[in-house]
Amino acid sequence: MCPGLSHQGHRDGQRGGEGVVELGERLEYKKMLLTGDDAVAYAVKQSRVDLVAAYPITPQTVIVERIAEFAANGEFEGEFVPVESEHSAMSACVGGALTGARVFTATASQGLALMHEILYAAASMRLPMAMAVANRALNAPLNIHNDHSDIMGSRDSGWIILFSESPEEAYDRVIQAFKISESVDLPVAVNLDAFTLTHSAEIVRMLPDEVIARFVGRPPRRPTLLDERSKSFGLMALPDTYQYFKDDHYRSMEESPPSIRRVEEEYKGISGRSYEPIKKYALEDADVVMIMLGSYAGTARMAARRMRSEGHKVGVLSLGWYRPFPKREILDAVEDADTLVVMDRALSYGAPANPLMTDIITMLYEAGMRKRIINVAYGLGGGEFTEDDARTLLEYALKEGPRREFFFYYGGRE
Amino acid sequence: MMEEFKPVRSIFEIPRKERLAPGHRACAGCGPMIAIRQILLVSPEEPIVVNATGCVEVATSVYPQTAWIVPWAHVAFENSAAVASGVEAAMKSLKRRGGIDKERPVIVFAGDGGTFDIGLQALSGALERGHKMLYVCYDNEAYMNTGIQRSSATPYGAWTTTSPFGKVWPGKRERKKDIISIVASHGVPYTATASIYHWKDLMTKVRKALSYDGPTFLHVYAPCNRGWRFDPSLTVEVARRAVETRFFPLYEVEEGKYRITVPVPKPRPLEDFLSIQGRFRHLLRPEYREALETLKKMVDDRWTWLERMATATSKS
């Protein structure tokens, strides 16, 4: 029995399930019923993290609680620092990373906004670390439910940004995040949608501790505060040198895809689970492709599956990577589609388009592709999005319509 | 838990190994730099320094140069206590896992703005969590890096660009925040004030603070000739007069006990301190007499309070 499930894990009515499944000689895993938050906490425990500095915020709270429980029972070997704010959480992570330690934090919404200043420092100081973001709407009005306004506000901080669509993916992506960040010297944010992932329990096929320990290893050596020869970190750069730092950071992000791919492939080797920059569903001959981020992609795939069985040529593309943006993969996947439905769960007020739409249009323009594109703002502040909603939008897109369109879709109510 | 420490009695006890290189870009007569040099010289082990954004940081770290002969990190203005928390906690884990043999002392250097104002929350958090670190606030009584704006450490009546004196205002209209009481209220084992003129007192306090296994705090009076408007040759003299007029008392709070470490039985007139600084000189004009009296009363009241605290906590 895994200890996390024996106590407060049951509070939300979860049930622990267990069973060791062997996949051939090398692969084995333990099936557990876990929420996204629980899954992330287990991933952190197994990844031999040295320092967790975190501050509670709904809906990330359970991650912090669980890690504290692990620490209280001697199951988490690192240090747990219950800081007094998210700003200090990210600051302590920066301090920890400067010693060469492996560090982790988790946050959401207002917390990520409060960290904002230090996100840039972590990234441009080229510090490896992993962070889980339990995507939640931003105040005002106050709302604890899911959308992507939080991470979109920090989009340009220079972090690698990955999205998960299930508790198991959140677990897998967090483990990968440590290894990715340590191979490219950039911090990695793993997004999991508020409540739909953080608080919904699904079967997670957990890998054995020793397999994860071997996979992540110890962080590779890099310059630190503990080096024999004293070094200074976080210097001031005047206009004659500042740009070189930014250029270097920018290039590292541009050059990161092969390293990320390598980690995904290695992870497949230990888990049998395949990760790629994008997830494709029924795209081969699709006339209409819905492009999404996060957990509602699964809902859209259900709708697409049913519509396919009725003969409609619709497909769903969701992004596992958001930064670096998987341009090539998306272009290849949508090349033959007539219509794209770009689904944004965050707004960019007054901009030419909303965040995901901006990325997609830029990418298409560069590739010289012209398509009908419908941009939909949906699911803000936890706004519901059911299979019927996905179907409504896909059916709409199958009909003739203007080349460019934007509208709010409220879900259910329309 | 406290280790043995030796009070500093003579200049010959001070190691010659400099930890802050000369040639940095601080102004001539910079008080904070004198403080930091003294503190680093006397630290028994090579510390890791975490530095808040401010004068000291920008003057010592313009890429590709650094004045720090010790490991040094700067991240932002308000978070140095949090960064230091991370450094300290991570070292514990690394040591447990065999990555390092021993943890090194962590010293924070932050100005009054980064401590009294914008960094107060991070400081409070770090103190409450009990990270082993020496947090040094070098107090030059205003935001000097941005060009002399008032902070909550600026004393009553002082001129700054955001607390100018005029027909209505006497300079700063509010009293200086009592940071030592705030820090001491966290129940930390050791906190003290110090001044660069009284270097033996300062260095002894550094050694004592570093001997404690927990958070300790040093509030160092560090005159700024640019902001306080005096000749660069007078930095140490200004620091001396601040103590000798009882304007800046030197004391410590050790395990809850208050002790005045540099008694001032016969204080010099406050005017001796005020008159050599442009930021206070207006107080000597007749139209600001009331403000001068207010300031004098604040100084007297503070000293009396301190004596009472020392007496009250010395028993037991």
XYZ file of C-alpha atoms in Angstrom:
730
model
C 0.000 0.000 0.000
C 1.388 3.323 -0.941
C 1.447 5.524 2.167
C 0.028 8.667 0.579
C -3.262 6.899 0.112
C -3.607 5.530 3.583
C -4.393 8.790 5.312
C -5.690 12.125 4.124
C -5.673 11.101 0.517
C -9.096 9.635 1.181
C -10.541 12.922 2.279
C -11.942 13.736 -1.113
C -13.472 10.313 -1.399
C -10.553 8.839 -3.285
C -9.864 5.172 -3.275
C -6.503 3.579 -3.440
C -6.073 0.884 -6.051
C -3.022 -1.217 -6.419
C -1.583 -3.910 -8.584
C 1.826 -4.553 -9.992
C 1.772 -5.045 -13.717
C 4.851 -6.294 -15.436
C 5.570 -5.194 -18.944
C 8.041 -7.663 -20.324
C 11.273 -7.838 -18.425
C 12.070 -4.215 -17.821
C 8.822 -2.390 -17.417
C 6.675 -2.646 -14.387
C 4.336 -0.277 -12.659
C 1.915 0.022 -9.827
C -1.604 1.139 -10.635
C -2.901 3.725 -8.226
C -5.993 5.874 -8.208
C -4.598 9.375 -7.859
C -5.671 12.945 -8.394
C -3.375 15.135 -10.476
C -2.072 16.845 -7.348
C -1.300 13.522 -5.668
C 0.388 12.259 -8.799
C 2.635 15.329 -8.923
C 3.588 14.881 -5.259
C 4.589 11.265 -5.902
C 6.608 12.318 -8.925
C 8.491 14.829 -6.772
C 9.108 12.272 -4.043
C 10.470 9.763 -6.527
C 12.631 12.274 -8.395
C 15.044 12.672 -5.474
C 14.377 16.373 -5.098
C 16.582 18.251 -2.613
C 14.392 21.225 -1.928
C 10.690 21.928 -2.177
C 9.767 25.508 -1.322
C 6.087 26.136 -1.775
C 3.122 28.126 -0.572
C -0.405 26.747 -0.607
C -2.971 27.998 -3.096
C -6.105 26.320 -4.351
C -6.040 24.090 -6.381
C -2.351 23.280 -5.977
C -2.647 22.828 -2.202
C -2.764 19.057 -2.167
C 0.671 18.865 -3.815
C 2.191 20.816 -0.931
C 0.197 18.935 1.698
C 1.229 15.590 0.332
C 4.914 16.505 0.153
C 4.700 17.780 3.741
C 3.212 14.418 4.749
C 5.985 12.578 2.977
C 8.509 14.747 4.817
C 6.750 14.236 8.153
C 7.015 10.478 7.691
C 10.592 10.497 6.533
C 9.642 9.434 3.011
C 10.818 12.635 1.371
C 14.564 12.913 1.716
C 14.918 16.544 0.674
C 14.100 19.696 2.613
C 10.577 21.033 2.658
C 10.518 24.814 3.188
C 7.007 26.132 3.838
C 7.630 29.705 2.732
C 5.459 32.713 3.513
C 4.582 33.579 -0.109
C 4.979 32.393 -3.669
C 7.470 35.174 -4.249
C 9.630 33.624 -1.570
C 8.917 30.133 -2.913
C 10.480 30.979 -6.248
C 13.256 32.944 -4.529
C 14.138 30.000 -2.286
C 14.117 27.725 -5.332
C 16.581 30.065 -7.025
C 18.787 29.995 -3.918
C 18.587 26.214 -3.751
C 19.320 25.789 -7.437
C 22.378 28.016 -7.058
C 23.909 25.357 -4.768
C 23.449 22.707 -7.455
C 20.517 21.096 -5.681
C 17.405 19.766 -7.428
C 14.476 22.004 -6.549
C 10.722 22.053 -7.068
C 7.783 24.308 -6.409
C 4.130 24.326 -7.302
C 1.648 27.136 -7.598
C -1.389 28.486 -9.412
C -3.024 31.693 -10.538
C -2.341 34.581 -8.129
C 0.646 32.677 -6.819
C 2.250 32.458 -10.224
C 1.506 36.142 -10.726
C 3.224 36.934 -7.435
C 6.262 34.900 -8.525
C 6.364 36.644 -11.858
C 9.392 38.810 -11.135
C 11.539 35.889 -10.024
C 10.476 33.591 -12.872
C 12.556 35.747 -15.170
C 15.548 35.599 -12.826
C 15.344 31.801 -12.550
C 15.200 31.407 -16.308
C 17.814 33.959 -17.330
C 20.184 32.775 -14.592
C 19.779 29.453 -16.404
C 18.755 27.523 -13.326
C 17.290 24.050 -13.725
C 14.130 23.473 -11.704
C 10.640 22.119 -12.109
C 7.369 23.761 -11.198
C 3.827 22.453 -11.372
C 1.215 25.052 -12.252
C -2.347 24.116 -11.353
C -3.874 26.413 -13.963
C -6.479 28.684 -12.444
C -8.171 31.915 -13.448
C -6.866 35.291 -12.301
C -8.702 37.769 -10.103
C -10.940 39.843 -10.686
C -13.556 38.571 -10.169
C -12.051 36.084 -7.763
C -12.309 32.598 -9.180
C -10.550 29.407 -8.210
C -11.422 27.434 -11.321
C -9.581 26.473 -14.405
C -8.324 28.502 -17.289
C -4.892 29.385 -18.659
C -4.634 33.104 -17.840
C -1.991 32.404 -15.204
C 0.573 30.650 -17.370
C -0.115 32.923 -20.353
C 0.849 35.876 -18.167
C 4.221 34.221 -17.578
C 4.558 32.925 -21.108
C 7.492 35.162 -21.981
C 9.558 34.548 -18.846
C 11.836 32.111 -20.668
C 10.648 28.892 -19.025
C 9.999 25.704 -20.914
C 6.226 25.245 -20.677
C 4.588 21.819 -20.942
C 0.923 20.845 -20.650
C -0.576 17.661 -19.290
C -4.016 16.226 -19.961
C -4.379 13.621 -17.217
C -3.017 12.878 -13.725
C -0.714 10.275 -15.233
C 0.616 12.774 -17.743
C 1.200 15.280 -14.951
C 3.151 12.585 -13.090
C 5.179 11.667 -16.156
C 5.799 15.249 -17.215
C 7.044 16.334 -13.775
C 9.572 13.495 -13.714
C 10.666 14.396 -17.236
C 10.825 18.080 -16.264
C 13.743 17.574 -13.890
C 15.754 15.788 -16.507
C 14.849 18.221 -19.280
C 15.704 21.263 -17.191
C 19.020 19.797 -16.128
C 19.953 18.942 -19.692
C 19.240 22.400 -21.141
C 19.750 24.612 -18.052
C 16.280 26.102 -18.298
C 13.483 25.815 -15.748
C 10.415 23.812 -16.739
C 6.768 24.499 -15.862
C 4.337 21.599 -16.059
C 0.734 22.700 -16.336
C -2.205 20.755 -15.043
C -5.704 22.139 -15.188
C -7.381 23.188 -11.954
C -9.806 20.590 -10.613
C -10.339 18.747 -13.907
C -6.849 17.353 -13.309
C -5.729 18.491 -9.870
C -8.734 17.054 -8.053
C -10.016 14.330 -10.349
C -8.771 10.848 -9.598
C -7.712 8.539 -12.374
C -5.546 5.453 -12.576
C -1.897 6.399 -12.614
C 0.579 3.711 -13.530
C 3.336 4.620 -11.083
C 6.817 3.427 -11.841
C 8.991 1.901 -9.119
C 11.108 4.273 -7.013
C 14.401 2.812 -8.144
C 13.455 3.100 -11.815
C 12.706 6.809 -11.419
C 15.794 7.336 -9.263
C 17.927 5.794 -11.972
C 16.166 7.772 -14.685
C 16.646 11.181 -13.059
C 20.023 10.403 -11.458
C 21.721 13.215 -9.578
C 21.792 16.698 -11.150
C 24.803 17.062 -13.455
C 27.593 19.336 -12.231
C 27.284 22.982 -13.109
C 28.755 26.182 -11.628
C 27.402 26.697 -8.116
C 27.835 28.720 -4.931
C 29.596 25.710 -3.407
C 32.393 25.518 -5.962
C 35.963 25.462 -4.725
C 36.680 28.696 -6.532
C 34.234 31.438 -5.516
C 31.813 32.556 -8.156
C 29.377 35.442 -8.384
C 25.829 34.858 -9.632
C 23.195 37.331 -10.708
C 25.451 40.183 -11.718
C 24.391 43.463 -13.187
C 24.833 43.761 -16.946
C 24.981 47.160 -18.590
C 23.596 47.803 -22.074
C 26.871 46.652 -23.654
C 26.485 43.101 -22.329
C 22.822 42.603 -21.336
C 21.744 41.612 -24.824
C 24.281 38.807 -25.019
C 22.683 37.156 -22.011
C 19.256 37.431 -23.579
C 20.506 36.205 -26.932
C 22.069 33.191 -25.237
C 18.882 32.448 -23.300
C 16.755 32.825 -26.430
C 18.980 30.488 -28.388
C 18.939 27.889 -25.645
C 15.174 27.783 -25.875
C 15.339 27.538 -29.681
C 17.829 24.696 -29.412
C 16.050 22.827 -26.636
C 13.696 20.571 -28.699
C 16.172 17.738 -29.393
C 17.030 17.544 -25.689
C 13.363 17.473 -24.703
C 12.705 14.784 -27.311
C 15.600 12.732 -25.967
C 14.158 12.790 -22.454
C 10.715 11.840 -23.791
C 12.233 8.909 -25.655
C 14.224 7.777 -22.629
C 11.095 7.992 -20.555
C 9.285 5.846 -23.056
C 12.024 3.303 -22.517
C 11.308 2.993 -18.798
C 7.541 3.467 -18.921
C 6.310 2.301 -22.287
C 4.480 5.640 -22.478
C 5.074 7.795 -25.474
C 5.320 11.569 -25.259
C 5.578 13.940 -28.152
C 5.421 17.697 -28.683
C 1.823 17.412 -29.884
C -0.940 14.890 -29.507
C -2.743 14.070 -32.739
C -6.204 12.608 -32.990
C -7.738 11.717 -36.352
C -5.812 14.373 -38.245
C -4.789 12.474 -41.383
C -7.646 13.517 -43.652
C -9.373 15.976 -41.328
C -11.126 18.983 -42.867
C -11.554 20.630 -39.468
C -8.940 20.518 -36.727
C -9.567 21.767 -33.225
C -6.341 23.004 -31.563
C -6.225 22.974 -27.775
C -4.178 23.148 -24.611
C -4.839 21.063 -21.534
C -7.475 18.711 -20.221
C -10.460 19.627 -22.395
C -8.655 18.080 -25.348
C -9.836 14.703 -24.091
C -13.431 15.941 -24.191
C -12.949 17.193 -27.734
C -11.455 13.858 -28.796
C -14.580 12.094 -27.534
C -16.714 14.383 -29.674
C -14.439 13.900 -32.674
C -14.541 10.143 -32.293
C -18.317 10.113 -32.388
C -18.441 12.511 -35.316
C -15.875 10.416 -37.183
C -18.108 7.401 -36.766
C -20.826 9.471 -38.416
C -18.509 10.265 -41.311
C -17.424 13.815 -40.394
C -13.786 14.576 -41.083
C -12.806 16.237 -37.839
C -9.720 15.872 -35.680
C -8.150 17.265 -32.521
C -4.624 18.493 -31.986
C -3.383 19.314 -28.507
C -0.038 20.681 -27.442
C 2.191 18.869 -24.983
C 4.816 21.572 -25.449
C 3.822 25.198 -25.450
C 7.297 26.732 -25.105
C 9.275 25.896 -27.143
C 6.370 26.069 -29.582
C 6.264 22.903 -31.719
C 5.856 24.734 -35.042
C 7.117 22.025 -37.365
C 4.990 19.308 -35.801
C 1.812 21.406 -35.897
C 2.376 22.531 -39.473
C 2.898 18.970 -40.654
C -0.214 17.873 -38.826
C -2.595 20.569 -40.117
C -1.179 21.052 -43.583
C -4.164 19.527 -45.369
C -6.920 20.806 -43.115
C -9.279 23.505 -44.402
C -10.398 24.940 -41.116
C -8.733 25.332 -37.741
C -10.644 25.946 -34.545
C -8.149 27.510 -32.141
C -9.321 27.246 -28.564
C -8.020 29.848 -26.132
C -8.544 29.675 -22.368
C -6.906 33.044 -21.809
C -7.377 36.485 -23.283
C -4.993 39.072 -24.596
C -6.992 42.278 -24.379
C -6.630 44.572 -27.326
C -4.177 42.276 -29.064
C -4.561 41.203 -32.703
C -5.492 37.761 -31.350
C -5.528 35.727 -28.160
C -2.413 33.835 -27.065
C -2.726 30.471 -28.796
C -4.351 32.064 -31.844
C -1.451 34.499 -32.147
C 1.006 31.631 -32.155
C -0.942 29.617 -34.710
C -1.511 32.525 -37.096
C 2.134 33.573 -36.941
C 3.214 30.028 -37.644
C 0.846 29.655 -40.605
C 1.857 33.003 -42.063
C 5.525 32.069 -41.898
C 4.761 28.812 -43.670
C 2.663 30.594 -46.298
C -0.425 28.590 -45.393
C -3.822 30.224 -45.562
C -6.737 28.612 -43.841
C -10.065 29.469 -42.373
C -9.474 30.002 -38.663
C -12.016 30.317 -35.917
C -10.680 31.566 -32.596
C -12.792 30.652 -29.615
C -12.369 31.985 -26.086
C -13.861 29.350 -23.849
C -13.694 27.722 -20.460
C -12.657 30.892 -18.659
C -12.795 30.660 -14.876
C -13.805 27.020 -15.061
C -16.501 27.525 -17.698
C -17.824 24.130 -18.629
C -16.968 22.427 -21.887
C -18.734 19.171 -22.596
C -18.638 16.737 -25.467
C -21.768 18.430 -26.815
C -20.018 21.779 -26.696
C -17.085 20.406 -28.666
C -19.520 18.913 -31.140
C -21.404 22.186 -31.518
C -18.191 23.994 -32.399
C -16.911 21.300 -34.743
C -20.243 21.152 -36.573
C -20.212 24.917 -36.889
C -16.711 24.766 -38.349
C -17.734 22.153 -40.893
C -20.182 24.639 -42.415
C -19.214 27.507 -44.688
C -18.269 30.662 -42.839
C -15.986 33.685 -42.726
C -12.209 33.178 -43.080
C -11.537 34.767 -39.700
C -13.787 34.713 -36.740
C -13.572 35.230 -33.033
C -16.212 34.637 -30.435
C -16.711 33.773 -26.805
C -18.223 30.386 -26.292
C -19.862 30.031 -22.911
C -20.564 26.321 -23.041
C -23.807 24.681 -22.037
C -25.675 27.971 -21.992
C -25.626 28.524 -25.726
C 22.829 26.059 20.251
C 25.789 28.373 20.493
C 29.397 27.549 19.722
C 32.397 29.177 21.403
C 33.313 32.561 20.026
C 36.081 35.011 20.808
C 35.425 38.726 21.271
C 37.598 40.913 19.046
C 39.996 42.918 21.240
C 42.767 44.002 18.941
C 43.388 44.736 15.303
C 46.054 42.036 15.224
C 43.389 39.369 15.678
C 41.758 40.235 12.403
C 42.686 37.974 9.497
C 44.487 39.772 6.695
C 42.682 37.851 3.991
C 40.375 40.279 2.226
C 37.042 38.918 1.013
C 35.887 42.083 -0.730
C 38.285 43.225 -3.425
C 39.335 46.838 -3.804
C 38.511 48.665 -7.007
C 34.744 48.271 -6.781
C 32.574 51.138 -7.896
C 31.164 52.419 -4.617
C 31.446 56.153 -3.904
C 34.441 57.436 -1.974
C 33.584 57.326 1.722
C 30.890 54.687 1.339
C 29.754 53.526 4.792
C 28.117 50.253 3.703
C 31.330 49.054 2.024
C 33.300 49.638 5.218
C 30.711 47.645 7.143
C 30.768 44.754 4.698
C 34.556 44.596 4.599
C 34.683 44.457 8.404
C 32.028 41.768 8.596
C 33.596 39.545 5.947
C 37.085 39.885 7.443
C 35.972 38.525 10.768
C 33.743 35.655 9.633
C 35.570 32.520 10.855
C 34.699 30.531 7.735
C 34.297 31.660 4.161
C 30.612 32.534 3.945
C 28.168 32.422 1.056
C 26.857 35.932 0.531
C 23.343 36.726 -0.654
C 22.944 40.342 -1.625
C 19.754 42.321 -2.154
C 19.496 44.745 -5.040
C 20.907 48.078 -3.944
C 24.006 50.261 -3.868
C 26.320 47.495 -2.690
C 25.081 45.071 -5.305
C 25.395 47.420 -8.269
C 28.729 48.798 -7.122
C 30.351 45.377 -6.788
C 28.961 43.293 -9.591
C 29.027 44.976 -12.960
C 29.553 42.156 -15.458
C 32.167 40.902 -16.287
C 33.737 42.010 -13.020
C 33.008 41.144 -9.431
C 34.460 42.489 -6.202
C 33.465 39.385 -4.252
C 36.207 36.968 -3.274
C 33.541 34.828 -1.612
C 30.646 33.003 -3.307
C 27.999 35.609 -3.950
C 24.484 35.718 -5.352
C 22.043 38.452 -6.147
C 18.493 37.766 -7.309
C 16.213 40.708 -6.543
C 15.446 43.501 -4.118
C 12.888 42.117 -1.688
C 13.786 38.461 -1.508
C 17.309 38.068 -0.167
C 16.121 36.374 3.036
C 14.119 33.907 0.921
C 17.036 33.232 -1.432
C 19.261 32.644 1.599
C 16.603 30.265 3.007
C 16.852 28.228 -0.173
C 20.646 28.173 -0.094
C 20.670 27.057 3.522
C 17.975 24.406 3.150
C 19.485 22.997 -0.038
C 22.873 22.621 1.662
C 21.217 20.536 4.390
C 19.814 18.152 1.816
C 23.067 17.990 -0.145
C 24.961 17.212 3.037
C 22.519 14.457 3.986
C 22.923 12.930 0.551
C 26.698 13.102 0.722
C 27.035 15.779 -1.951
C 28.948 18.110 0.400
C 30.913 17.619 3.626
C 29.609 20.583 5.560
C 27.244 23.474 5.331
C 28.758 26.915 5.011
C 27.648 30.057 6.807
C 25.197 32.216 4.861
C 25.346 35.988 5.236
C 22.784 38.327 3.730
C 23.606 41.938 2.955
C 20.602 44.129 2.330
C 20.010 47.825 2.699
C 17.341 49.456 4.818
C 14.890 49.577 1.915
C 15.414 45.878 1.222
C 14.986 45.084 4.913
C 12.659 47.549 6.663
C 10.320 47.990 3.695
C 10.068 45.754 0.659
C 11.979 42.805 2.117
C 10.285 42.728 5.518
C 7.929 39.860 4.668
C 10.670 37.620 3.302
C 12.825 38.462 6.329
C 10.012 37.647 8.744
C 9.364 34.344 6.994
C 13.003 33.326 7.122
C 13.310 34.268 10.797
C 10.191 32.337 11.714
C 11.361 29.238 9.843
C 14.658 29.376 11.710
C 17.138 29.128 8.835
C 20.714 29.432 10.008
C 21.870 32.703 8.507
C 23.281 36.045 9.539
C 21.123 38.766 8.037
C 22.944 42.094 7.918
C 21.002 45.235 7.219
C 23.367 48.020 6.220
C 21.314 51.028 7.130
C 21.985 54.253 5.275
C 18.556 55.523 6.161
C 17.036 56.005 2.714
C 16.833 54.592 -0.826
C 20.258 55.749 -1.912
C 20.631 53.648 -5.053
C 17.640 55.351 -6.637
C 18.721 58.768 -5.437
C 17.854 59.447 -1.789
C 14.174 58.655 -1.261
C 12.778 58.143 2.235
C 12.366 54.657 3.638
C 10.821 53.548 6.909
C 14.382 53.627 8.278
C 14.771 57.325 7.545
C 14.761 59.213 10.860
C 12.282 61.900 11.785
C 13.162 65.321 10.415
C 15.637 64.076 7.803
C 15.562 65.565 4.345
C 15.261 63.161 1.422
C 13.939 63.784 -2.076
C 10.564 62.353 -1.038
C 10.564 63.886 2.436
C 11.762 67.395 1.670
C 11.477 70.137 4.271
C 9.325 73.072 3.328
C 6.829 75.546 4.696
C 4.742 72.742 6.126
C 6.979 69.676 6.355
C 9.997 69.498 8.691
C 11.620 66.821 6.538
C 10.419 63.270 7.209
C 7.288 63.434 9.331
C 7.400 59.891 10.691
C 9.708 58.149 13.129
C 12.207 55.463 12.211
C 10.879 51.926 12.341
C 12.247 49.846 15.209
C 13.533 46.901 13.207
C 15.391 45.290 16.110
C 12.182 44.912 18.123
C 10.458 43.415 15.099
C 13.264 40.926 14.557
C 13.622 40.137 18.257
C 9.871 39.444 18.460
C 10.436 36.426 16.240
C 12.315 34.868 19.142
C 15.600 34.634 17.222
C 18.607 33.925 19.452
C 20.650 36.993 18.637
C 20.092 40.426 17.171
C 22.173 43.569 17.578
C 22.927 47.030 16.315
C 26.443 48.011 15.295
C 28.368 50.877 13.818
C 31.439 51.084 11.605
C 33.273 53.426 14.011
C 32.961 50.907 16.859
C 34.602 48.168 14.835
C 35.577 45.918 17.747
C 31.999 45.945 18.959
C 30.798 45.231 15.420
C 33.262 42.413 14.801
C 32.563 40.792 18.154
C 28.871 40.855 17.329
C 29.507 39.227 13.955
C 31.433 36.395 15.593
C 28.783 35.991 18.248
C 25.962 35.989 15.687
C 27.710 33.388 13.530
C 28.208 31.143 16.541
C 24.462 30.626 16.868
C 22.684 27.802 15.100
C 19.739 29.783 13.819
C 18.813 33.094 12.288
C 20.664 36.125 13.634
C 20.381 39.760 12.671
C 22.741 42.696 12.623
C 21.578 46.250 12.067
C 24.656 48.206 11.012
C 24.654 51.971 10.878
C 26.345 52.827 7.589
C 26.480 56.526 6.736
C 26.072 57.609 3.114
C 27.857 60.831 2.320
C 25.941 61.370 -0.926
C 22.559 61.006 0.698
C 23.275 62.546 4.066
C 25.178 65.417 2.541
C 28.556 65.407 4.247
C 32.165 65.327 3.112
C 33.373 61.797 2.176
C 36.181 62.120 4.718
C 33.624 62.267 7.550
C 31.883 58.893 7.113
C 33.412 57.242 10.153
C 33.120 60.423 12.226
C 29.397 60.652 11.456
C 28.977 57.027 12.532
C 30.869 57.811 15.733
C 28.757 60.846 16.582
C 25.540 58.907 15.952
C 26.540 56.661 18.841
C 28.039 59.346 21.070
C 24.889 61.486 20.875
C 22.752 58.391 21.629
C 21.120 58.875 18.231
C 22.002 55.296 17.284
C 22.451 53.177 20.431
C 24.659 50.105 20.215
C 23.012 47.166 21.937
C 22.169 43.534 21.534
C 19.241 41.273 22.301
C 20.642 37.879 23.155
C 18.248 35.100 24.112
C 15.711 37.776 25.036
C 18.144 39.817 27.128
C 18.804 43.419 26.177
C 22.292 44.790 26.779
C 23.747 48.172 25.811
C 27.174 47.198 24.491
C 28.543 50.724 24.182
C 27.256 52.758 27.129
C 26.993 56.503 26.582
C 26.911 57.966 30.102
C 27.565 61.531 28.963
C 25.994 62.054 25.549
C 27.219 64.821 23.292
C 24.558 67.327 22.217
C 22.486 65.999 19.321
C 23.485 69.083 17.320
C 27.029 67.661 17.065
C 25.590 64.874 14.927
C 23.034 66.939 13.023
C 25.171 69.919 12.143
C 27.694 68.021 10.024
C 24.989 66.612 7.719
C 23.113 68.533 5.068
C 20.034 66.337 5.522
C 19.521 67.620 9.083
C 20.991 71.110 8.965
C 17.598 72.773 8.430
C 16.555 71.517 11.866
C 19.003 73.972 13.412
C 17.104 76.904 11.888
C 14.619 78.713 14.174
C 11.584 77.843 12.049
C 12.179 74.116 12.620
C 12.841 74.364 16.356
C 9.740 72.416 17.208
C 10.820 69.574 14.951
C 14.261 69.575 16.532
C 12.696 69.266 19.983
C 10.525 66.396 18.754
C 13.572 64.603 17.434
C 15.515 65.143 20.655
C 12.635 63.760 22.648
C 12.490 60.687 20.429
C 16.206 60.079 21.002
C 15.849 60.509 24.772
C 12.749 58.340 24.986
C 14.401 55.601 22.996
C 17.462 55.568 25.246
C 15.342 55.503 28.389
C 13.296 52.655 26.974
C 16.452 50.755 26.119
C 17.873 51.184 29.606
C 14.630 49.957 31.065
C 14.644 46.934 28.780
C 18.248 46.188 29.721
C 17.434 46.391 33.413
C 14.220 44.449 33.120
C 15.734 41.581 31.138
C 19.065 41.362 32.972
C 17.470 39.762 36.027
C 16.540 36.090 35.881
